[in-house]
Coordinates of C-alpha atoms in Angstrom, one line a residue:
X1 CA 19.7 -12.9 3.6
X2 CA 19.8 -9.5 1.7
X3 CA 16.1 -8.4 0.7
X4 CA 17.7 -8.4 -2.9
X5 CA 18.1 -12.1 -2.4
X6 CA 15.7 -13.0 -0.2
X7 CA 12.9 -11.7 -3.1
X8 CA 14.3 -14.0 -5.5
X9 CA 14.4 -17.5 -3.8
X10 CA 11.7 -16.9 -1.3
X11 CA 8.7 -19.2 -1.0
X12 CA 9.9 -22.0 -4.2
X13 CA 9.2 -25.4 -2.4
X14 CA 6.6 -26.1 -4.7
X15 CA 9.0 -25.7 -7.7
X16 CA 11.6 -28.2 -6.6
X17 CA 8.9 -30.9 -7.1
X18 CA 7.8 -29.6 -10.6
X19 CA 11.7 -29.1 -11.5
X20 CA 11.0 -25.6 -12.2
X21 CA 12.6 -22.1 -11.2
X22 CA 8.9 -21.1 -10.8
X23 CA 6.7 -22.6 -8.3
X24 CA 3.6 -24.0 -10.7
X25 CA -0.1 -22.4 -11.4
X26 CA -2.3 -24.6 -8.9
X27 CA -5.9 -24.1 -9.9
X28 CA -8.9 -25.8 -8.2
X29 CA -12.0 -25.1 -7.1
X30 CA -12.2 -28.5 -4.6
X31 CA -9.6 -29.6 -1.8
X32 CA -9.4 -33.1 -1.3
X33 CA -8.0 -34.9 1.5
X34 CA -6.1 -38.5 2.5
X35 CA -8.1 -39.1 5.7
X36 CA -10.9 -37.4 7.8
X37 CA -8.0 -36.5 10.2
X38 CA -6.3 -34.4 7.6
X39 CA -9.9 -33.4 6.6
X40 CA -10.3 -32.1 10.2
X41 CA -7.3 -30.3 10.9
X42 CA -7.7 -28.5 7.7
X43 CA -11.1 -26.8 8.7
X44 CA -9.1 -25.4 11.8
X45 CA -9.5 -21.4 12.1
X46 CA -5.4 -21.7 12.5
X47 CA -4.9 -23.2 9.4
X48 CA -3.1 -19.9 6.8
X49 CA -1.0 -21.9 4.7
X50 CA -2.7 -25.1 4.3
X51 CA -5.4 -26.3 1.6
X52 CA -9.0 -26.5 3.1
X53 CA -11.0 -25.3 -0.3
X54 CA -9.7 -23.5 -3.8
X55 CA -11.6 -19.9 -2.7
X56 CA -9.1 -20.0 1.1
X57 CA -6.1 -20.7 -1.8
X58 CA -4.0 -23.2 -3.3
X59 CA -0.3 -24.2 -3.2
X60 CA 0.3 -20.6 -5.2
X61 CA -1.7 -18.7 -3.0
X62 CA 0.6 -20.3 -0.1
X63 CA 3.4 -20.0 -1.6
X64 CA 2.4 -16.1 -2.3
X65 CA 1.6 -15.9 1.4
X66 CA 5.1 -17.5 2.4
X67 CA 7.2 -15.0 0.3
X68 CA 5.5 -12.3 1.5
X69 CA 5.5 -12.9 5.4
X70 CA 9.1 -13.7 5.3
X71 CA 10.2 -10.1 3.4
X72 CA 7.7 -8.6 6.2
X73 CA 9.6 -10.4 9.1
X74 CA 5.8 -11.8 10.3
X75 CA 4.6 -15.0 11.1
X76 CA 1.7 -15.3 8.3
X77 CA -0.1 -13.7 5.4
X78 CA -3.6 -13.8 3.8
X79 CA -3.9 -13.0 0.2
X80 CA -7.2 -11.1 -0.5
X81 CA -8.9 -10.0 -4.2
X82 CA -7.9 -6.2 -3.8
X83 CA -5.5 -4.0 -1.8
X84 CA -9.0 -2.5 -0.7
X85 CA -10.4 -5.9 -0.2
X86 CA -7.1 -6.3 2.2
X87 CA -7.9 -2.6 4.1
X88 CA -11.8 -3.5 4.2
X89 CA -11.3 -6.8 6.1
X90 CA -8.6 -5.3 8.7
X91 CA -11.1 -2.5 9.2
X92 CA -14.1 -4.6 9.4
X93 CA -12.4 -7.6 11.9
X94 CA -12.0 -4.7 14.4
X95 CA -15.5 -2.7 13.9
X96 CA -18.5 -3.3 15.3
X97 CA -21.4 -1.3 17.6
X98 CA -19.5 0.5 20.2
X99 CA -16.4 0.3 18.7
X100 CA -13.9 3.0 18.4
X101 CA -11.7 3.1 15.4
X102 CA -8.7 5.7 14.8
X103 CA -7.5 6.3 11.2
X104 CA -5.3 8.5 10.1
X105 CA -6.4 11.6 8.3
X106 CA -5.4 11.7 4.8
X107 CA -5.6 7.6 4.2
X108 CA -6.2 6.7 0.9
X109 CA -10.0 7.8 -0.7
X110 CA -11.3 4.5 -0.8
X111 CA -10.3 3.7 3.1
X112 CA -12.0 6.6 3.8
X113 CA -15.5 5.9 1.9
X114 CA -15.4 2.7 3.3
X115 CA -15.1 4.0 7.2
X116 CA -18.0 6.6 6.2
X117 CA -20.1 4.8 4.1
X118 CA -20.1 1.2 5.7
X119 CA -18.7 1.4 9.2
X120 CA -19.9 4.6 10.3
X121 CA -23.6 3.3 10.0
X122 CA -23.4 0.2 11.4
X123 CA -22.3 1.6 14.6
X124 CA -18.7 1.9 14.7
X125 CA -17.0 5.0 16.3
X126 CA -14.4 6.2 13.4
X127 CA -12.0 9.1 14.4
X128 CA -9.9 10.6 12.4
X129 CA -6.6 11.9 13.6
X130 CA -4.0 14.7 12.4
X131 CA -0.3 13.6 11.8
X132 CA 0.9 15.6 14.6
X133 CA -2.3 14.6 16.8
X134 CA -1.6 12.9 20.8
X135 CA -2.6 9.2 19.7
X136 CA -2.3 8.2 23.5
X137 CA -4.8 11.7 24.3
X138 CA -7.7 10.1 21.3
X139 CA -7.6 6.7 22.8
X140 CA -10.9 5.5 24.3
X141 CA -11.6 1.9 26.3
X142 CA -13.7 1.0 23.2
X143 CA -10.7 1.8 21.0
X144 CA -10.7 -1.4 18.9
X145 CA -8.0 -0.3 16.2
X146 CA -5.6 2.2 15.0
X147 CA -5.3 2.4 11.2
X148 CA -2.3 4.7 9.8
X149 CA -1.3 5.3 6.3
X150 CA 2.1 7.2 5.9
X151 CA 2.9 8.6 4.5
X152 CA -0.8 9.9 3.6
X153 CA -1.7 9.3 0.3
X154 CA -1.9 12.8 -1.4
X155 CA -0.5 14.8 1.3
X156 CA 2.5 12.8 1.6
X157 CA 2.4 13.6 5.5
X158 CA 5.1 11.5 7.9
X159 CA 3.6 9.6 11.0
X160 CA 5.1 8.6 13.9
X161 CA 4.8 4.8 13.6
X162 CA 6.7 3.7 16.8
X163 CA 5.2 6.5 19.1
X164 CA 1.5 5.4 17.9
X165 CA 2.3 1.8 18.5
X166 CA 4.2 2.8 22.1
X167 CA 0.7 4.8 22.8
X168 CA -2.2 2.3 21.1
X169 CA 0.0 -1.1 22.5
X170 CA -0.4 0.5 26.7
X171 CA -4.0 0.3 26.1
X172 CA -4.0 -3.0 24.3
X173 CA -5.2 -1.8 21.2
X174 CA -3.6 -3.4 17.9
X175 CA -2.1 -1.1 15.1
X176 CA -2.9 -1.7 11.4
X177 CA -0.7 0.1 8.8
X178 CA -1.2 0.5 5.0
X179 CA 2.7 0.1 4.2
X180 CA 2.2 0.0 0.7
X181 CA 3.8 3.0 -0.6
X182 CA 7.0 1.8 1.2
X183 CA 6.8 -1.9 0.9
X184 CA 8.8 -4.3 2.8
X185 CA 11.9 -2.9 0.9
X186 CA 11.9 0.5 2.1
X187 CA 9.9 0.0 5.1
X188 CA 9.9 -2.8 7.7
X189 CA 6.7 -1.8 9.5
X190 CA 6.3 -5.2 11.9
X191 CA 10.2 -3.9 13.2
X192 CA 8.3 -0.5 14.5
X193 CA 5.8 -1.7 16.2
X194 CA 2.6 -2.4 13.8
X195 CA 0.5 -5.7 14.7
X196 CA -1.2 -6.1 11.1
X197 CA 0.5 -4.7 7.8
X198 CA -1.4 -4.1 4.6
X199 CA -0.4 -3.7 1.2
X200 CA -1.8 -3.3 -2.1
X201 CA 0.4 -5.8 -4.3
X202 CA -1.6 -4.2 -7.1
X203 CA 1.1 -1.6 -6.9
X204 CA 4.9 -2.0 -6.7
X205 CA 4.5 -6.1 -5.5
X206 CA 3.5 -6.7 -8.9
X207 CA 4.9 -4.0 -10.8
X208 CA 3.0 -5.0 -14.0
X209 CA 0.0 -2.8 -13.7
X210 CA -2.0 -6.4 -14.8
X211 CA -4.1 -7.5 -11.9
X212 CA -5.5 -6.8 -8.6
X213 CA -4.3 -7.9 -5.2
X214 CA -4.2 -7.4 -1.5
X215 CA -1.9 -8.6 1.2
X216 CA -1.8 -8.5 5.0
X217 CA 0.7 -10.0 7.1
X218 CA 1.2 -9.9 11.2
X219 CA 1.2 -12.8 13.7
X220 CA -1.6 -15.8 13.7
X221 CA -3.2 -14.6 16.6
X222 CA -3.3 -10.9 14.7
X223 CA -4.7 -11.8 11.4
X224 CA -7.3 -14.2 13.0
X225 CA -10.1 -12.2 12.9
X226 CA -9.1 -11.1 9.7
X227 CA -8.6 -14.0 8.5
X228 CA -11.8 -15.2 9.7
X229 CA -14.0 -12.3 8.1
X230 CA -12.0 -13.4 4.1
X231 CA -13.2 -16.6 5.3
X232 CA -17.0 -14.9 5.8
X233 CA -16.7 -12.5 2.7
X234 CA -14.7 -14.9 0.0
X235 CA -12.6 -11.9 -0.7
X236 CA -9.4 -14.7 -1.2
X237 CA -7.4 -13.9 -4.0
X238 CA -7.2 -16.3 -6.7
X239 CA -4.3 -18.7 -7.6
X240 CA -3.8 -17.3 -11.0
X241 CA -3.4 -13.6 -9.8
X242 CA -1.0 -14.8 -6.9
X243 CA 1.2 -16.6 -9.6
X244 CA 1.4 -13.5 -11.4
X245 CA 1.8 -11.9 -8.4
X246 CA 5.0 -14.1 -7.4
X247 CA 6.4 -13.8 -10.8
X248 CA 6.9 -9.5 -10.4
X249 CA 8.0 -10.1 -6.9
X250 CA 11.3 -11.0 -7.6
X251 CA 12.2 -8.0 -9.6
X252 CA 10.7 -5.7 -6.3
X253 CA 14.2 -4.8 -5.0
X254 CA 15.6 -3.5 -8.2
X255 CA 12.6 -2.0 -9.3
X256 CA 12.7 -0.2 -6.0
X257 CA 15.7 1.8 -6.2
X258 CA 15.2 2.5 -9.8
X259 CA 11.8 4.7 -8.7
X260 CA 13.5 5.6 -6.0
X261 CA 16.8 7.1 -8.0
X262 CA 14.5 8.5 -10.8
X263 CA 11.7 10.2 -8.0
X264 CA 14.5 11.7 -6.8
X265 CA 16.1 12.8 -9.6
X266 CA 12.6 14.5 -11.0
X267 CA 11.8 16.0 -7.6
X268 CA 15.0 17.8 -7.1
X269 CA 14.5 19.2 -10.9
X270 CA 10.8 20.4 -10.3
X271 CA 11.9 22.1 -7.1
X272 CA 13.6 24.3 -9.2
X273 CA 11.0 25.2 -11.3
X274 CA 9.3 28.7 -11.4
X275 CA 5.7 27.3 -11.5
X276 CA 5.9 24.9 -8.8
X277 CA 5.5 26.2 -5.1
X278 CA 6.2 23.2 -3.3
X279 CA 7.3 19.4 -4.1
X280 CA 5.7 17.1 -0.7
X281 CA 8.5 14.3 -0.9
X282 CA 9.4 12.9 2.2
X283 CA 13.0 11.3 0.6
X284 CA 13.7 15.9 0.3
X285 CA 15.5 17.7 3.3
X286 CA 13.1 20.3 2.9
X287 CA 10.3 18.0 3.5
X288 CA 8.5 18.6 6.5
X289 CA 8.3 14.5 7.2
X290 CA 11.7 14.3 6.7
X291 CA 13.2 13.6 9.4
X292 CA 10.7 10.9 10.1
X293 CA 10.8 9.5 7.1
X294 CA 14.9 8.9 7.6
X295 CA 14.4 7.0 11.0
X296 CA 11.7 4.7 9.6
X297 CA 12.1 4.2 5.7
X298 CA 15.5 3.2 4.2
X299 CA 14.3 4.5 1.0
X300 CA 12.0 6.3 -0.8
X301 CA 8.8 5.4 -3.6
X302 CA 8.1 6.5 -7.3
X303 CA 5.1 8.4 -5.9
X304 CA 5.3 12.1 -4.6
X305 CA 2.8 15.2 -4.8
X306 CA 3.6 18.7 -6.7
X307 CA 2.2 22.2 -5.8
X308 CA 2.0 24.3 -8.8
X309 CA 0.9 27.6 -8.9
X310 CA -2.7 28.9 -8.5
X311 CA -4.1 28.7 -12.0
X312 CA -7.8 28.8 -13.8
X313 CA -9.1 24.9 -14.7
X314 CA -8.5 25.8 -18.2
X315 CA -4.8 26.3 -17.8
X316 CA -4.9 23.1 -15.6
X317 CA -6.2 21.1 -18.1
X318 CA -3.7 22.0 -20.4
X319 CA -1.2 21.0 -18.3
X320 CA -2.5 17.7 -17.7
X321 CA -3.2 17.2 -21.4
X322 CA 0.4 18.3 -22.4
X323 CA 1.7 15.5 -20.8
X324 CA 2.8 12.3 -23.0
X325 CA 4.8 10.4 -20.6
X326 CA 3.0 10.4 -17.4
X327 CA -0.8 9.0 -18.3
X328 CA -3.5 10.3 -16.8
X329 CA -4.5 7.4 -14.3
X330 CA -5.4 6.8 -10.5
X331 CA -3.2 3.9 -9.5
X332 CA 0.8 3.7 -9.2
X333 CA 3.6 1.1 -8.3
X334 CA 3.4 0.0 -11.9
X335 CA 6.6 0.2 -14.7
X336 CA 4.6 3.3 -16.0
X337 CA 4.5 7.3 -15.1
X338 CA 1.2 8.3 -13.8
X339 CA -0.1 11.8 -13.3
X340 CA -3.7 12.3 -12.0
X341 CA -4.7 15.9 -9.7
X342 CA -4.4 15.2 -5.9
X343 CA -7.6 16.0 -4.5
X344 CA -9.5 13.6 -1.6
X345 CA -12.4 11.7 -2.4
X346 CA -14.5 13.4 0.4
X347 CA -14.0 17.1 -1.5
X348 CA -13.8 16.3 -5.4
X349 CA -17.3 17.4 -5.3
X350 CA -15.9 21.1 -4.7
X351 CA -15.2 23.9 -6.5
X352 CA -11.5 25.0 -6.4
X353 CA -10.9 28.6 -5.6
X354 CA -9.2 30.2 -8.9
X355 CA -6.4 31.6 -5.9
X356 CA -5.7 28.1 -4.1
X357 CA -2.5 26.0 -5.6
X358 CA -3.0 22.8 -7.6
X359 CA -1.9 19.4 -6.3
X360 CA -0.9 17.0 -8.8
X361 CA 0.4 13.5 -7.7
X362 CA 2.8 12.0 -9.6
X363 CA 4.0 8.7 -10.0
X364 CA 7.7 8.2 -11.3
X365 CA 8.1 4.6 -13.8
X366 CA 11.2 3.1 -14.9
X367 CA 11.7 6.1 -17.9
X368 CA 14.8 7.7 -18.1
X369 CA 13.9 10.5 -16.0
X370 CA 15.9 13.3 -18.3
X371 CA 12.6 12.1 -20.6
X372 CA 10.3 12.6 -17.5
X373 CA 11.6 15.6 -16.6
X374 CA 11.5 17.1 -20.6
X375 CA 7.8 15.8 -20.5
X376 CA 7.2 18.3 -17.3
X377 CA 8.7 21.1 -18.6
X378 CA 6.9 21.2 -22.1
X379 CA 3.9 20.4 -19.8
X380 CA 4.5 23.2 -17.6
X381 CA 5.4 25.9 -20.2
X382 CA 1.8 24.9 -21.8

């Protein structure tokens, strides 16, 4: 089927038997069973999609888990608390004493604290690698992992997908991907290569900008450990949040190529505008990434970062405070336009240089981008 189909009737088996459209809210707390066989089977390390107890998930969370690895074209899927909670237990299955991890430069702030602040000291080997960098040249034989982001999350930097699966997959080393600006829409990252595919369904899954969740998908022999270590943690996602969850899913294709048409629209406008130096959009010609971004994405997100012109933090702030349309806010994916300044986690603590450019990320919504694109300019001339 179509993704614009498949999104609306995947993963309803439960709803046939409550004669609903919607597969029903299953909340418990306690799994009980017919038999000590079924009892048995259930405790199985295997088991993904299958009650055990209510933390692992209920029918919702399954039927969460079923949508989503059938738009990823994987085998499985494990629902987790947080997009982060999802990145922290991919990264975590595959670190350990002696273990050498390679992450993308650029990966989203929080990835990034997580390698430095948690892995890093408990022995792991974390390596961080340019998007032009010889993958096959930084590979080691404790190389445990490769963890890519692309495009990067400020930077919007391109990375080879395929070639870093072709290099990590000679060595036997699995390849973990944060696909979440693409989603399976725009980005079928299992197709290119990647063992284990995260996203943050906080963002453009849901599209509500009302709960937090993360999702992984990949084979069953992939997401084991993974799904082991949720197991360890209790970082499961609960049934509630997963029914909300389901419920903006089937509105992700159309919502998809609304951002898409409207980022589009707003970044050819700002390239035309005398205070900004550069737009980084992967979906422009003039985008260095370009090119990779046209043999791996069939389509572009809401989110894309602006250079504007040196300036003092005065005249920055008005900027950002112009702005009525686009709140001031970290996250994106949602219905809304977000604005907030693109600088990594690791150098916020810096002063900027009154010479450098400003990077502001934006976040296109479902406006009418004429509106967006007014809101920028009165911004702009402020």
């Amino acid at each position: 089927m179509d993704m614009q189909t498949l999104v609306i009737h995947a993963a309803r088996q439960t709803a046939a038997a409550a004669h609903a459209v919607n597969p029903p809210l299953v909340r418990t707390s306690t799994t009980v069973f017919d038999s000590y066989d079924a009892y048995k089977r259930a405790q199985s390390e295997l088991v993904f999609d299958g009650p055990r107890y209510g933390r692992s998930g209920t029918s919702t969370t399954f039927e969460l888990q079923r949508a989503m690895a059938e738009l990823a074209n994987a085998e499985t899927c494990v629902a987790t608390g947080s997009g982060l909670a999802a990145i922290t237990a991919v990264l975590a299955a595959h670190a350990g004493p002696g273990r050498h991890i390679l992450v993308s430069a650029g990966v989203y702030g929080p990835t990034r604290v997580f390698c430095d602040k948690e892995l890093v000291p408990s022995g792991t080997d974390v390596e961080y690698f340019a998007h032009d960098a010889d993958v096959s040249a930084l590979l080691r034989d404790t190389t445990s992992l490769v963890f890519v982001e692309t495009p990067a999350s400020l930077t919007m930097e391109m990375w080879d997908v395929p070639a870093i699966c072709a290099a990590a997959h000679e060595r036997g080393v699995p390849v973990a991907c944060d696909a979440t600006w693409g989603t399976p829409v725009f980005f079928d990252a299992h197709a290119l290569g990647v063992d284990i595919s995260v996203h943050a369904a906080t963002k453009f899954i849901n599209g509500h900008c009302d709960l937090l969740l993360g999702l992984v998908t990949g084979t069953l022999d992939a997401l084991a450990g993974v799904r082991a270590y949720c197991d360890r943690s209790g970082t499961h996602a609960a049934p509630d949040t997963c029914w909300l969850t389901l419920r903006g899913l089937r509105t992700l294709a159309v919502r998809m190529e609304r951002h898409q048409r409207s980022a589009r629209t707003v970044a050819q406008w700002l390239r035309s505008q005398p205070r900004v130096q550069r737009v980084l959009f992967p979906a422009l010609e003039t985008d260095p990434g370009h090119k990779l971004w046209r043999s791996q994405f069939s389509g572009a997100a809401g989110p894309f970062t602006v250079e504007l012109a040196p300036c003092s933090e005065a005249t920055f702030t008005r900027f950002i405070d112009r702005l009525s349309l686009f709140s001031l806010g970290t996250s994106w994916g949602g219905f809304e336009s977000l604005v907030m300044p693109a600088v990594p986690h690791h150098l916020r603590a810096l002063a900027i240089p009154a010479d450098a450019p400003r990077l502001v990320r934006l976040h296109i919504g479902l406006e009418n981008p004429r509106d967006l694109c007014d809101d920028l300019a009165s911004a702009l001339t402020a």
